[in-house]
């Protein structure tokens, strides 16, 4: 199952590194390339709940196989995109298809792991699952940079083929028993949650481009939330709902998801913002920026295993509290060091921040799944993954806006101190902010005009300005972990025992 989900984690970051080559060869617009990245994440958000329910209805093994096939076929087609007028449409469509395959695959794979291990061993098992699969997100930039430099950018998609083959062979050898549940697929519910999640995530994704004062941004966000409200009301009256909302009556389950939400506000955005910071402020190459993230993942991987053991022995609350505090402290100290412009001085704080996240993610996700109603592991993993993906979208939007605004203000002040008029300084600052906050690029502006020359002379100061702007983002991540701690202290605590599971659950646990 770790081989199966490896593709979905790697693809969250691998395409961003190849973006300049894709744009150059296919002639994509900058907004078009943004949609190539966003289409994958948007489909993930829209269809996670459906993937979890399908795993319950038809058996997780079957859905893992289907999801893997959908994902790898879409990957091959992405790599085969033809040059010409249809290139952008082709790439966006099959990136969305990849996201749909991942949304089928991930909840089903997680449900398999949950069903195979009895409750007293799930913490360590899922800590390994989340620790290794989560660390693969850091492999994406390294692998993408190497494949693009040594072969072709198309290989960032084709690399999924051998991984999928191994995953399918291992799935066949594992002899996983499918245990489909009775019931029917709630098609109206699936449509409502897909539209609601898709619209709201779209609004958050596009907020930085459209602006928070744009009617389109708020139409998507508010419209999506309104559709999700209709979905909740509708589900209460359905005999076989897509999501059994009774699970939220369990206080521990609700707290687990709240903690996951605040932790994911930081977890996914930290990949982007630390990578761009390394490239812009530290003048690092994309591969060096990816190595910068390995400090974070060193702490993350170690703490994931430790957190799983704490969950098995003492329950979720100690693990969640043990993660939120060092996570908040780590991000705050990391933010304080950003303006020193030294990667060497920052690694202890990056590792501490990663350890905080590592303590939280696996225990919170595992504890939430342990509290599933009946054997609805797929359904509950669909819920937790939807919460995680939605939080990541919110974090990217909010922190991206915060970075862009702080960057513009800092650069404007720097240019005004160097004799630029307020109007010109603001215009140039906005252009620089848009370029460096959209992708890592520390290349000085070209041209021989007075403005271009003065801007090139100010690039060292602008690198510091970007670091100062990033401080606000990392302090925001520290606050998010602080809010996670406030939620964690409300967790009822205590591990779930085998006796507390329903008989069917215990049978499922022994099936492995």
Protein backbone atom coordinates (compact mmCIF):
# COMPACT_ATOMS: atom_id res chain seq x y z
CA UNK A 1 0.00 0.00 0.00
CA UNK A 2 2.93 2.33 0.62
CA UNK A 3 4.10 1.65 -2.92
CA UNK A 4 0.62 2.43 -4.19
CA UNK A 5 0.30 5.78 -2.43
CA UNK A 6 3.92 6.73 -3.20
CA UNK A 7 2.81 8.01 -6.59
CA UNK A 8 0.15 10.29 -5.13
CA UNK A 9 2.56 11.93 -2.68
CA UNK A 10 5.40 12.37 -5.16
CA UNK A 11 3.06 13.96 -7.71
CA UNK A 12 2.05 16.70 -5.27
CA UNK A 13 5.50 18.28 -5.65
CA UNK A 14 7.35 16.73 -8.60
CA UNK A 15 5.57 18.73 -11.33
CA UNK A 16 6.43 22.12 -9.81
CA UNK A 17 10.17 21.55 -10.37
CA UNK A 18 9.60 20.72 -14.06
CA UNK A 19 7.24 23.68 -14.57
CA UNK A 20 9.73 26.03 -16.34
CA UNK A 21 10.63 23.34 -18.91
CA UNK A 22 6.97 22.45 -19.47
CA UNK A 23 6.05 26.11 -20.03
CA UNK A 24 8.98 26.65 -22.40
CA UNK A 25 8.40 23.57 -24.57
CA UNK A 26 4.60 23.67 -24.74
CA UNK A 27 4.20 27.44 -24.70
CA UNK A 28 1.78 27.41 -21.76
CA UNK A 29 0.65 30.62 -20.10
CA UNK A 30 1.64 31.21 -16.47
CA UNK A 31 -1.99 30.84 -15.40
CA UNK A 32 -2.24 27.67 -17.48
CA UNK A 33 0.73 26.14 -15.67
CA UNK A 34 -0.84 27.09 -12.36
CA UNK A 35 -3.93 25.15 -13.43
CA UNK A 36 -1.77 22.14 -14.30
CA UNK A 37 -0.70 22.07 -10.63
CA UNK A 38 -4.08 23.04 -9.17
CA UNK A 39 -6.17 20.60 -11.25
CA UNK A 40 -4.57 17.66 -9.43
CA UNK A 41 -5.15 19.11 -5.97
CA UNK A 42 -8.68 20.25 -6.87
CA UNK A 43 -9.72 16.75 -7.99
CA UNK A 44 -8.21 15.30 -4.82
CA UNK A 45 -10.33 17.60 -2.66
CA UNK A 46 -13.50 16.96 -4.63
CA UNK A 47 -13.42 13.15 -4.72
CA UNK A 48 -11.77 11.95 -1.49
CA UNK A 49 -15.14 11.31 0.19
CA UNK A 50 -16.35 9.36 -2.84
CA UNK A 51 -13.18 7.26 -2.87
CA UNK A 52 -13.63 6.34 0.77
CA UNK A 53 -17.26 5.31 0.28
CA UNK A 54 -16.46 3.22 -2.81
CA UNK A 55 -13.79 1.38 -0.79
CA UNK A 56 -16.47 0.44 1.76
CA UNK A 57 -19.06 -0.61 -0.81
CA UNK A 58 -16.88 -2.60 -3.22
CA UNK A 59 -13.91 -3.57 -1.04
CA UNK A 60 -10.66 -1.61 -0.59
CA UNK A 61 -8.46 -3.99 -2.62
CA UNK A 62 -10.61 -3.59 -5.71
CA UNK A 63 -10.69 0.21 -5.37
CA UNK A 64 -6.90 0.32 -4.84
CA UNK A 65 -6.40 -1.54 -8.12
CA UNK A 66 -8.87 0.68 -10.02
CA UNK A 67 -7.41 3.84 -8.53
CA UNK A 68 -3.86 2.77 -9.40
CA UNK A 69 -4.84 2.00 -13.01
CA UNK A 70 -6.67 5.33 -13.40
CA UNK A 71 -3.68 7.17 -11.93
CA UNK A 72 -1.02 5.50 -14.04
CA UNK A 73 -3.02 5.77 -17.30
CA UNK A 74 -3.51 9.47 -16.63
CA UNK A 75 0.23 9.80 -15.87
CA UNK A 76 1.18 8.23 -19.21
CA UNK A 77 -1.22 10.53 -21.05
CA UNK A 78 0.18 13.58 -19.23
CA UNK A 79 3.66 12.61 -20.40
CA UNK A 80 2.39 12.14 -23.97
CA UNK A 81 0.87 15.63 -24.23
CA UNK A 82 1.27 16.87 -27.83
CA UNK A 83 2.63 20.30 -28.66
CA UNK A 84 0.17 22.77 -30.12
CA UNK A 85 -3.08 24.55 -29.31
CA UNK A 86 -4.53 21.68 -27.28
CA UNK A 87 -1.49 21.08 -25.07
CA UNK A 88 -2.75 23.14 -22.13
CA UNK A 89 -6.26 21.64 -22.17
CA UNK A 90 -4.83 18.12 -22.55
CA UNK A 91 -2.44 18.49 -19.62
CA UNK A 92 -4.99 20.07 -17.27
CA UNK A 93 -7.62 17.42 -18.06
CA UNK A 94 -5.34 14.44 -17.42
CA UNK A 95 -3.83 16.06 -14.31
CA UNK A 96 -7.41 16.22 -12.99
CA UNK A 97 -7.79 12.54 -13.93
CA UNK A 98 -4.64 11.81 -11.91
CA UNK A 99 -6.22 13.56 -8.95
CA UNK A 100 -9.37 11.48 -9.31
CA UNK A 101 -7.31 8.28 -9.36
CA UNK A 102 -5.42 9.39 -6.25
CA UNK A 103 -8.71 10.21 -4.49
CA UNK A 104 -9.87 6.63 -5.15
CA UNK A 105 -6.52 5.09 -4.26
CA UNK A 106 -5.48 6.76 -1.02
CA UNK A 107 -8.54 6.16 1.24
CA UNK A 108 -8.77 2.57 0.01
CA UNK A 109 -5.05 1.91 0.65
CA UNK A 110 -5.33 3.37 4.13
CA UNK A 111 -8.44 1.24 4.79
CA UNK A 112 -6.46 -1.87 3.82
CA UNK A 113 -3.71 -1.05 6.31
CA UNK A 114 -6.26 -0.34 9.05
CA UNK A 115 -8.11 -3.60 8.41
CA UNK A 116 -4.96 -5.72 8.41
CA UNK A 117 -3.64 -4.55 11.81
CA UNK A 118 -5.51 -5.06 15.09
CA UNK A 119 -6.24 -1.89 17.02
CA UNK A 120 -3.41 -2.34 19.53
CA UNK A 121 -0.83 -2.33 16.69
CA UNK A 122 -2.35 0.28 14.39
CA UNK A 123 -0.50 3.24 15.83
CA UNK A 124 2.95 1.95 14.88
CA UNK A 125 1.72 0.53 11.56
CA UNK A 126 0.12 3.78 10.43
CA UNK A 127 3.03 5.81 11.80
CA UNK A 128 5.24 3.85 9.39
CA UNK A 129 2.66 4.31 6.61
CA UNK A 130 2.33 8.08 7.10
CA UNK A 131 6.00 8.59 7.92
CA UNK A 132 7.37 6.94 4.79
CA UNK A 133 4.62 8.03 2.41
CA UNK A 134 4.72 11.58 3.79
CA UNK A 135 8.50 11.74 3.40
CA UNK A 136 8.06 10.85 -0.26
CA UNK A 137 6.67 14.35 -0.76
CA UNK A 138 10.24 15.59 -0.29
CA UNK A 139 11.47 13.09 -2.90
CA UNK A 140 9.32 14.79 -5.56
CA UNK A 141 11.50 17.89 -6.09
CA UNK A 142 14.73 15.89 -6.02
CA UNK A 143 13.44 13.27 -8.44
CA UNK A 144 11.80 15.88 -10.66
CA UNK A 145 14.97 17.94 -10.89
CA UNK A 146 17.11 14.91 -11.74
CA UNK A 147 14.71 13.50 -14.37
CA UNK A 148 14.21 16.89 -16.01
CA UNK A 149 17.94 17.64 -16.16
CA UNK A 150 19.12 14.19 -17.26
CA UNK A 151 16.28 13.17 -19.57
CA UNK A 152 13.02 15.06 -20.18
CA UNK A 153 10.30 16.75 -18.15
CA UNK A 154 7.87 14.12 -19.48
CA UNK A 155 9.64 11.58 -17.29
CA UNK A 156 8.18 13.21 -14.16
CA UNK A 157 4.89 11.63 -15.25
CA UNK A 158 6.26 8.40 -16.73
CA UNK A 159 8.15 7.55 -13.53
CA UNK A 160 4.79 6.50 -12.08
CA UNK A 161 4.60 3.51 -14.46
CA UNK A 162 7.23 1.26 -12.78
CA UNK A 163 5.98 2.30 -9.33
CA UNK A 164 2.40 1.33 -10.31
CA UNK A 165 3.53 -2.02 -11.71
CA UNK A 166 5.33 -2.86 -8.45
CA UNK A 167 2.29 -1.73 -6.44
CA UNK A 168 -0.10 -3.91 -8.45
CA UNK A 169 2.20 -6.97 -8.22
CA UNK A 170 2.59 -6.55 -4.46
CA UNK A 171 -1.16 -6.08 -4.06
CA UNK A 172 -1.73 -9.37 -5.87
CA UNK A 173 0.85 -11.21 -3.73
CA UNK A 174 -0.58 -9.78 -0.49
CA UNK A 175 -3.87 -11.68 -0.99
CA UNK A 176 -5.88 -8.87 0.59
CA UNK A 177 -9.41 -10.00 1.40
CA UNK A 178 -12.10 -7.63 0.13
CA UNK A 179 -14.95 -7.15 2.59
CA UNK A 180 -17.57 -5.09 0.74
CA UNK A 181 -20.42 -3.66 2.79
CA UNK A 182 -24.09 -3.68 1.94
CA UNK A 183 -25.65 -0.44 0.80
CA UNK A 184 -25.93 1.78 -2.23
CA UNK A 185 -23.86 4.67 -3.49
CA UNK A 186 -25.34 8.03 -2.57
CA UNK A 187 -24.94 9.67 -5.98
CA UNK A 188 -26.63 13.02 -5.09
CA UNK A 189 -24.45 13.24 -1.97
CA UNK A 190 -21.33 12.49 -4.02
CA UNK A 191 -22.22 15.25 -6.49
CA UNK A 192 -22.97 17.76 -3.71
CA UNK A 193 -19.73 17.15 -1.81
CA UNK A 194 -17.66 17.19 -5.02
CA UNK A 195 -19.20 20.50 -6.12
CA UNK A 196 -18.98 22.03 -2.63
CA UNK A 197 -15.38 21.00 -2.01
CA UNK A 198 -14.35 21.80 -5.57
CA UNK A 199 -15.85 25.31 -5.53
CA UNK A 200 -14.52 26.30 -2.12
CA UNK A 201 -11.02 24.94 -2.78
CA UNK A 202 -11.03 26.68 -6.17
CA UNK A 203 -11.83 29.97 -4.45
CA UNK A 204 -8.96 29.54 -2.00
CA UNK A 205 -6.54 28.43 -4.72
CA UNK A 206 -7.32 31.41 -6.92
CA UNK A 207 -7.52 34.01 -4.14
CA UNK A 208 -3.96 35.16 -4.70
CA UNK A 209 -4.50 35.55 -8.46
CA UNK A 210 -8.01 36.99 -8.38
CA UNK A 211 -7.56 38.92 -5.12
CA UNK A 212 -9.50 38.65 -1.88
CA UNK A 213 -11.58 41.63 -2.97
CA UNK A 214 -12.74 39.84 -6.14
CA UNK A 215 -16.36 38.79 -6.41
CA UNK A 216 -15.22 35.58 -8.15
CA UNK A 217 -13.13 34.54 -5.13
CA UNK A 218 -15.95 34.98 -2.67
CA UNK A 219 -18.55 33.52 -5.04
CA UNK A 220 -16.52 30.30 -5.16
CA UNK A 221 -15.73 30.16 -1.44
CA UNK A 222 -19.19 31.14 -0.20
CA UNK A 223 -20.94 29.11 -2.91
CA UNK A 224 -18.89 26.03 -2.08
CA UNK A 225 -19.57 26.33 1.64
CA UNK A 226 -23.28 26.80 0.94
CA UNK A 227 -23.32 23.61 -1.16
CA UNK A 228 -21.52 21.76 1.64
CA UNK A 229 -24.19 22.98 4.09
CA UNK A 230 -26.87 21.59 1.76
CA UNK A 231 -24.88 18.34 1.61
CA UNK A 232 -24.90 18.03 5.42
CA UNK A 233 -28.64 18.64 5.60
CA UNK A 234 -29.27 16.15 2.80
CA UNK A 235 -27.11 13.41 4.35
CA UNK A 236 -29.15 13.41 7.55
CA UNK A 237 -32.18 12.08 5.71
CA UNK A 238 -30.52 9.45 3.52
CA UNK A 239 -30.73 5.75 4.40
CA UNK A 240 -27.27 4.97 2.99
CA UNK A 241 -25.41 8.31 3.15
CA UNK A 242 -22.08 9.01 1.53
CA UNK A 243 -20.81 10.08 4.98
CA UNK A 244 -22.44 8.83 8.17
CA UNK A 245 -22.47 12.08 10.14
CA UNK A 246 -23.06 10.21 13.40
CA UNK A 247 -19.31 9.69 13.61
CA UNK A 248 -18.92 13.38 14.50
CA UNK A 249 -20.87 12.77 17.71
CA UNK A 250 -17.71 11.12 19.01
CA UNK A 251 -15.84 13.99 20.67
CA UNK A 252 -12.47 12.35 20.09
CA UNK A 253 -13.16 12.00 16.36
CA UNK A 254 -14.19 15.66 16.11
CA UNK A 255 -11.08 16.79 18.02
CA UNK A 256 -8.82 14.57 15.88
CA UNK A 257 -10.13 16.27 12.75
CA UNK A 258 -9.80 19.74 14.26
CA UNK A 259 -6.17 19.03 15.16
CA UNK A 260 -5.54 17.66 11.67
CA UNK A 261 -7.04 20.81 10.14
CA UNK A 262 -4.72 23.17 12.01
CA UNK A 263 -1.67 20.95 11.51
CA UNK A 264 -2.29 20.75 7.76
CA UNK A 265 -2.49 24.54 7.56
CA UNK A 266 1.28 24.33 8.04
CA UNK A 267 2.29 20.90 6.72
CA UNK A 268 1.62 21.25 2.99
CA UNK A 269 2.36 25.01 2.67
CA UNK A 270 5.77 24.60 4.34
CA UNK A 271 6.97 22.65 1.27
CA UNK A 272 6.23 25.56 -1.04
CA UNK A 273 7.24 28.50 1.14
CA UNK A 274 10.51 27.02 2.44
CA UNK A 275 11.48 25.89 -1.07
CA UNK A 276 10.83 29.32 -2.60
CA UNK A 277 12.61 30.99 0.34
CA UNK A 278 15.66 28.81 -0.24
CA UNK A 279 15.73 29.68 -3.94
CA UNK A 280 15.06 33.40 -3.59
CA UNK A 281 16.69 34.45 -0.32
CA UNK A 282 19.45 31.82 -0.13
CA UNK A 283 20.07 31.66 -3.92
CA UNK A 284 19.79 27.87 -3.78
CA UNK A 285 19.16 25.68 -6.83
CA UNK A 286 15.92 23.67 -6.98
CA UNK A 287 17.81 20.53 -5.90
CA UNK A 288 19.47 22.39 -3.02
CA UNK A 289 16.05 23.69 -2.01
CA UNK A 290 14.73 20.14 -1.96
CA UNK A 291 17.63 19.10 0.28
CA UNK A 292 16.67 21.98 2.60
CA UNK A 293 13.33 20.22 3.11
CA UNK A 294 15.09 17.03 4.22
CA UNK A 295 15.91 18.69 7.55
CA UNK A 296 12.19 19.08 8.12
CA UNK A 297 11.51 15.47 7.13
CA UNK A 298 14.27 14.08 9.31
CA UNK A 299 12.36 15.35 12.34
CA UNK A 300 9.03 14.36 10.80
CA UNK A 301 9.99 10.73 10.11
CA UNK A 302 11.49 10.11 13.56
CA UNK A 303 8.61 11.72 15.42
CA UNK A 304 6.01 9.81 13.36
CA UNK A 305 7.32 6.50 14.70
CA UNK A 306 7.50 7.78 18.26
CA UNK A 307 4.01 9.24 18.04
CA UNK A 308 2.63 5.90 16.85
CA UNK A 309 4.07 4.12 19.88
CA UNK A 310 2.62 6.76 22.23
CA UNK A 311 -0.79 6.28 20.60
CA UNK A 312 -0.71 2.51 21.08
CA UNK A 313 0.30 2.77 24.73
CA UNK A 314 -1.35 5.95 26.04
CA UNK A 315 -3.84 7.15 23.46
CA UNK A 316 -4.00 10.13 21.12
CA UNK A 317 -4.04 13.08 23.53
CA UNK A 318 -0.42 12.76 24.80
CA UNK A 319 0.88 12.39 21.25
CA UNK A 320 -1.10 15.36 19.94
CA UNK A 321 0.00 17.61 22.81
CA UNK A 322 3.60 16.42 22.46
CA UNK A 323 3.50 17.42 18.79
CA UNK A 324 1.70 20.75 18.94
CA UNK A 325 4.05 22.37 21.46
CA UNK A 326 7.42 21.61 19.78
CA UNK A 327 5.81 22.25 16.39
CA UNK A 328 4.71 25.74 17.40
CA UNK A 329 8.09 26.46 19.02
CA UNK A 330 9.98 25.08 16.02
CA UNK A 331 8.12 27.19 13.48
CA UNK A 332 8.50 30.31 15.65
CA UNK A 333 12.26 29.82 16.08
CA UNK A 334 12.61 28.95 12.38
CA UNK A 335 10.79 32.19 11.48
CA UNK A 336 13.17 34.14 13.70
CA UNK A 337 16.20 32.71 11.87
CA UNK A 338 15.01 33.31 8.31
CA UNK A 339 16.61 36.75 8.02
CA UNK A 340 20.06 35.33 8.89
CA UNK A 341 20.11 33.89 5.33
CA UNK A 342 22.03 30.82 6.44
CA UNK A 343 20.72 27.32 5.79
CA UNK A 344 23.21 25.91 8.30
CA UNK A 345 21.74 27.94 11.19
CA UNK A 346 18.15 26.95 10.44
CA UNK A 347 18.24 23.15 10.28
CA UNK A 348 17.63 22.48 14.03
CA UNK A 349 14.45 24.56 13.97
CA UNK A 350 13.26 23.02 10.70
CA UNK A 351 13.78 19.55 12.22
CA UNK A 352 11.92 20.59 15.39
CA UNK A 353 8.99 21.91 13.35
CA UNK A 354 8.93 18.67 11.35
CA UNK A 355 8.98 16.62 14.54
CA UNK A 356 5.95 18.51 15.83
CA UNK A 357 3.98 17.74 12.67
CA UNK A 358 5.19 14.13 12.75
CA UNK A 359 3.89 13.63 16.29
CA UNK A 360 0.44 14.85 15.19
CA UNK A 361 -0.46 13.49 11.76
CA UNK A 362 -0.27 9.72 12.19
CA UNK A 363 -1.78 9.57 15.74
CA UNK A 364 -4.64 11.93 14.87
CA UNK A 365 -5.44 10.12 11.62
CA UNK A 366 -5.17 6.68 13.24
CA UNK A 367 -7.28 7.59 16.27
CA UNK A 368 -9.96 9.02 13.98
CA UNK A 369 -10.05 5.81 11.92
CA UNK A 370 -10.19 3.68 15.08
CA UNK A 371 -13.45 5.42 15.94
CA UNK A 372 -15.13 4.44 12.67
CA UNK A 373 -18.75 3.32 12.85
CA UNK A 374 -18.87 -0.41 12.10
CA UNK A 375 -16.25 -1.21 9.45
CA UNK A 376 -16.51 2.10 7.58
CA UNK A 377 -12.76 2.54 7.45
CA UNK A 378 -12.83 3.78 3.87
CA UNK A 379 -15.55 6.29 4.67
CA UNK A 380 -13.71 7.67 7.71
CA UNK A 381 -10.37 7.89 5.90
CA UNK A 382 -12.22 9.78 3.17
CA UNK A 383 -13.41 12.27 5.80
CA UNK A 384 -9.98 12.77 7.37
CA UNK A 385 -8.25 13.15 3.99
CA UNK A 386 -10.88 15.66 2.86
CA UNK A 387 -10.26 17.71 6.01
CA UNK A 388 -6.51 17.54 5.45
CA UNK A 389 -6.67 18.57 1.81
CA UNK A 390 -9.15 21.38 2.48
CA UNK A 391 -6.91 22.76 5.24
CA UNK A 392 -3.88 22.64 2.94
CA UNK A 393 -5.76 24.71 0.34
CA UNK A 394 -6.78 27.26 2.96
CA UNK A 395 -3.21 27.46 4.26
CA UNK A 396 -1.73 27.99 0.79
CA UNK A 397 -4.26 30.75 0.05
CA UNK A 398 -4.00 32.61 3.35
CA UNK A 399 -0.22 32.37 3.71
CA UNK A 400 0.29 33.15 0.02
CA UNK A 401 -1.70 36.36 0.39
CA UNK A 402 0.18 37.23 3.58
CA UNK A 403 3.55 36.67 1.87
CA UNK A 404 2.62 38.67 -1.21
CA UNK A 405 1.37 41.65 0.80
CA UNK A 406 4.36 41.71 3.18
CA UNK A 407 6.78 41.26 0.28
CA UNK A 408 5.24 44.15 -1.66
CA UNK A 409 5.41 46.46 1.36
CA UNK A 410 9.02 45.54 2.13
CA UNK A 411 10.27 45.95 -1.44
CA UNK A 412 8.36 49.20 -1.89
CA UNK A 413 10.09 50.63 1.18
CA UNK A 414 13.50 49.42 -0.05
CA UNK A 415 13.06 51.00 -3.48
CA UNK A 416 11.77 54.28 -2.06
CA UNK A 417 14.89 54.49 0.13
CA UNK A 418 16.91 54.19 -3.10
CA UNK A 419 15.19 57.15 -4.72
CA UNK A 420 12.25 55.56 -6.53
CA UNK A 421 9.05 57.57 -6.63
CA UNK A 422 6.19 56.03 -4.59
CA UNK A 423 4.23 55.08 -7.73
CA UNK A 424 7.17 53.43 -9.52
CA UNK A 425 8.35 51.71 -6.33
CA UNK A 426 4.91 50.21 -5.76
CA UNK A 427 4.60 49.04 -9.39
CA UNK A 428 8.05 47.42 -9.44
CA UNK A 429 7.48 45.87 -6.00
CA UNK A 430 4.24 44.26 -7.11
CA UNK A 431 5.95 42.80 -10.18
CA UNK A 432 8.79 41.35 -8.11
CA UNK A 433 6.38 40.02 -5.50
CA UNK A 434 4.25 38.30 -8.13
CA UNK A 435 7.27 36.66 -9.75
CA UNK A 436 9.03 35.36 -6.64
CA UNK A 437 5.94 34.36 -4.67
CA UNK A 438 4.56 32.46 -7.65
CA UNK A 439 7.69 30.36 -8.16
CA UNK A 440 11.27 30.27 -7.04
CA UNK A 441 13.32 32.58 -9.24
CA UNK A 442 16.18 34.70 -7.96
CA UNK A 443 17.25 35.86 -11.44
CA UNK A 444 17.74 39.66 -11.42
CA UNK A 445 15.53 41.72 -13.75
CA UNK A 446 16.87 42.12 -17.28
CA UNK A 447 17.00 45.35 -19.28
CA UNK A 448 19.17 48.45 -19.47
CA UNK A 449 16.73 51.09 -18.19
CA UNK A 450 17.27 53.05 -15.01
CA UNK A 451 14.57 51.12 -13.15
CA UNK A 452 16.00 47.72 -14.15
CA UNK A 453 19.54 48.71 -13.20
CA UNK A 454 18.48 50.16 -9.86
CA UNK A 455 16.41 47.05 -9.14
CA UNK A 456 19.37 44.79 -9.90
CA UNK A 457 21.50 46.83 -7.51
CA UNK A 458 18.86 46.33 -4.83
CA UNK A 459 18.55 42.55 -5.26
CA UNK A 460 20.54 41.74 -2.10
CA UNK A 461 18.22 43.94 -0.07
CA UNK A 462 15.21 42.41 -1.84
CA UNK A 463 16.37 38.92 -0.84
CA UNK A 464 16.30 40.09 2.78
CA UNK A 465 12.88 41.67 2.17
CA UNK A 466 11.59 38.30 1.00
CA UNK A 467 13.01 36.60 4.08
CA UNK A 468 11.29 39.17 6.31
CA UNK A 469 8.01 38.61 4.47
CA UNK A 470 8.37 34.86 4.94
CA UNK A 471 8.73 35.40 8.67
CA UNK A 472 5.04 36.34 8.82
CA UNK A 473 4.16 33.07 7.08
CA UNK A 474 6.19 30.93 9.48
CA UNK A 475 4.87 32.78 12.51
CA UNK A 476 1.41 32.04 11.11
CA UNK A 477 2.30 28.34 10.97
CA UNK A 478 3.42 28.53 14.61
CA UNK A 479 0.02 30.03 15.51
CA UNK A 480 -1.73 27.21 13.63
CA UNK A 481 0.15 24.64 15.74
CA UNK A 482 -0.77 26.62 18.86
CA UNK A 483 -4.45 26.32 17.91
CA UNK A 484 -3.90 22.60 17.35
CA UNK A 485 -2.66 22.37 20.94
CA UNK A 486 -5.78 24.12 22.25
CA UNK A 487 -7.85 21.49 20.43
CA UNK A 488 -5.64 18.63 21.62
CA UNK A 489 -6.18 19.43 25.31
CA UNK A 490 -9.91 18.84 24.75
CA UNK A 491 -9.32 15.31 23.49
CA UNK A 492 -10.91 12.78 25.89
CA UNK A 493 -7.74 10.69 25.66
CA UNK A 494 -7.16 7.01 26.22
CA UNK A 495 -6.35 4.37 23.62
CA UNK A 496 -9.07 2.38 21.87
CA UNK A 497 -8.90 -1.26 22.93
CA UNK A 498 -9.83 -4.34 20.92
CA UNK A 499 -12.82 -4.90 23.20
CA UNK A 500 -14.20 -1.46 22.27
CA UNK A 501 -14.30 -2.26 18.56
CA UNK A 502 -17.35 -3.86 17.04
CA UNK A 503 -17.01 -7.59 16.33
CA UNK A 504 -16.79 -6.96 12.63
CA UNK A 505 -13.90 -4.58 13.16
CA UNK A 506 -11.97 -7.12 15.16
CA UNK A 507 -12.49 -9.73 12.48
CA UNK A 508 -11.21 -7.27 9.92
CA UNK A 509 -8.16 -6.62 12.06
CA UNK A 510 -7.41 -10.35 12.23
CA UNK A 511 -7.82 -10.76 8.48
CA UNK A 512 -4.22 -9.81 7.89
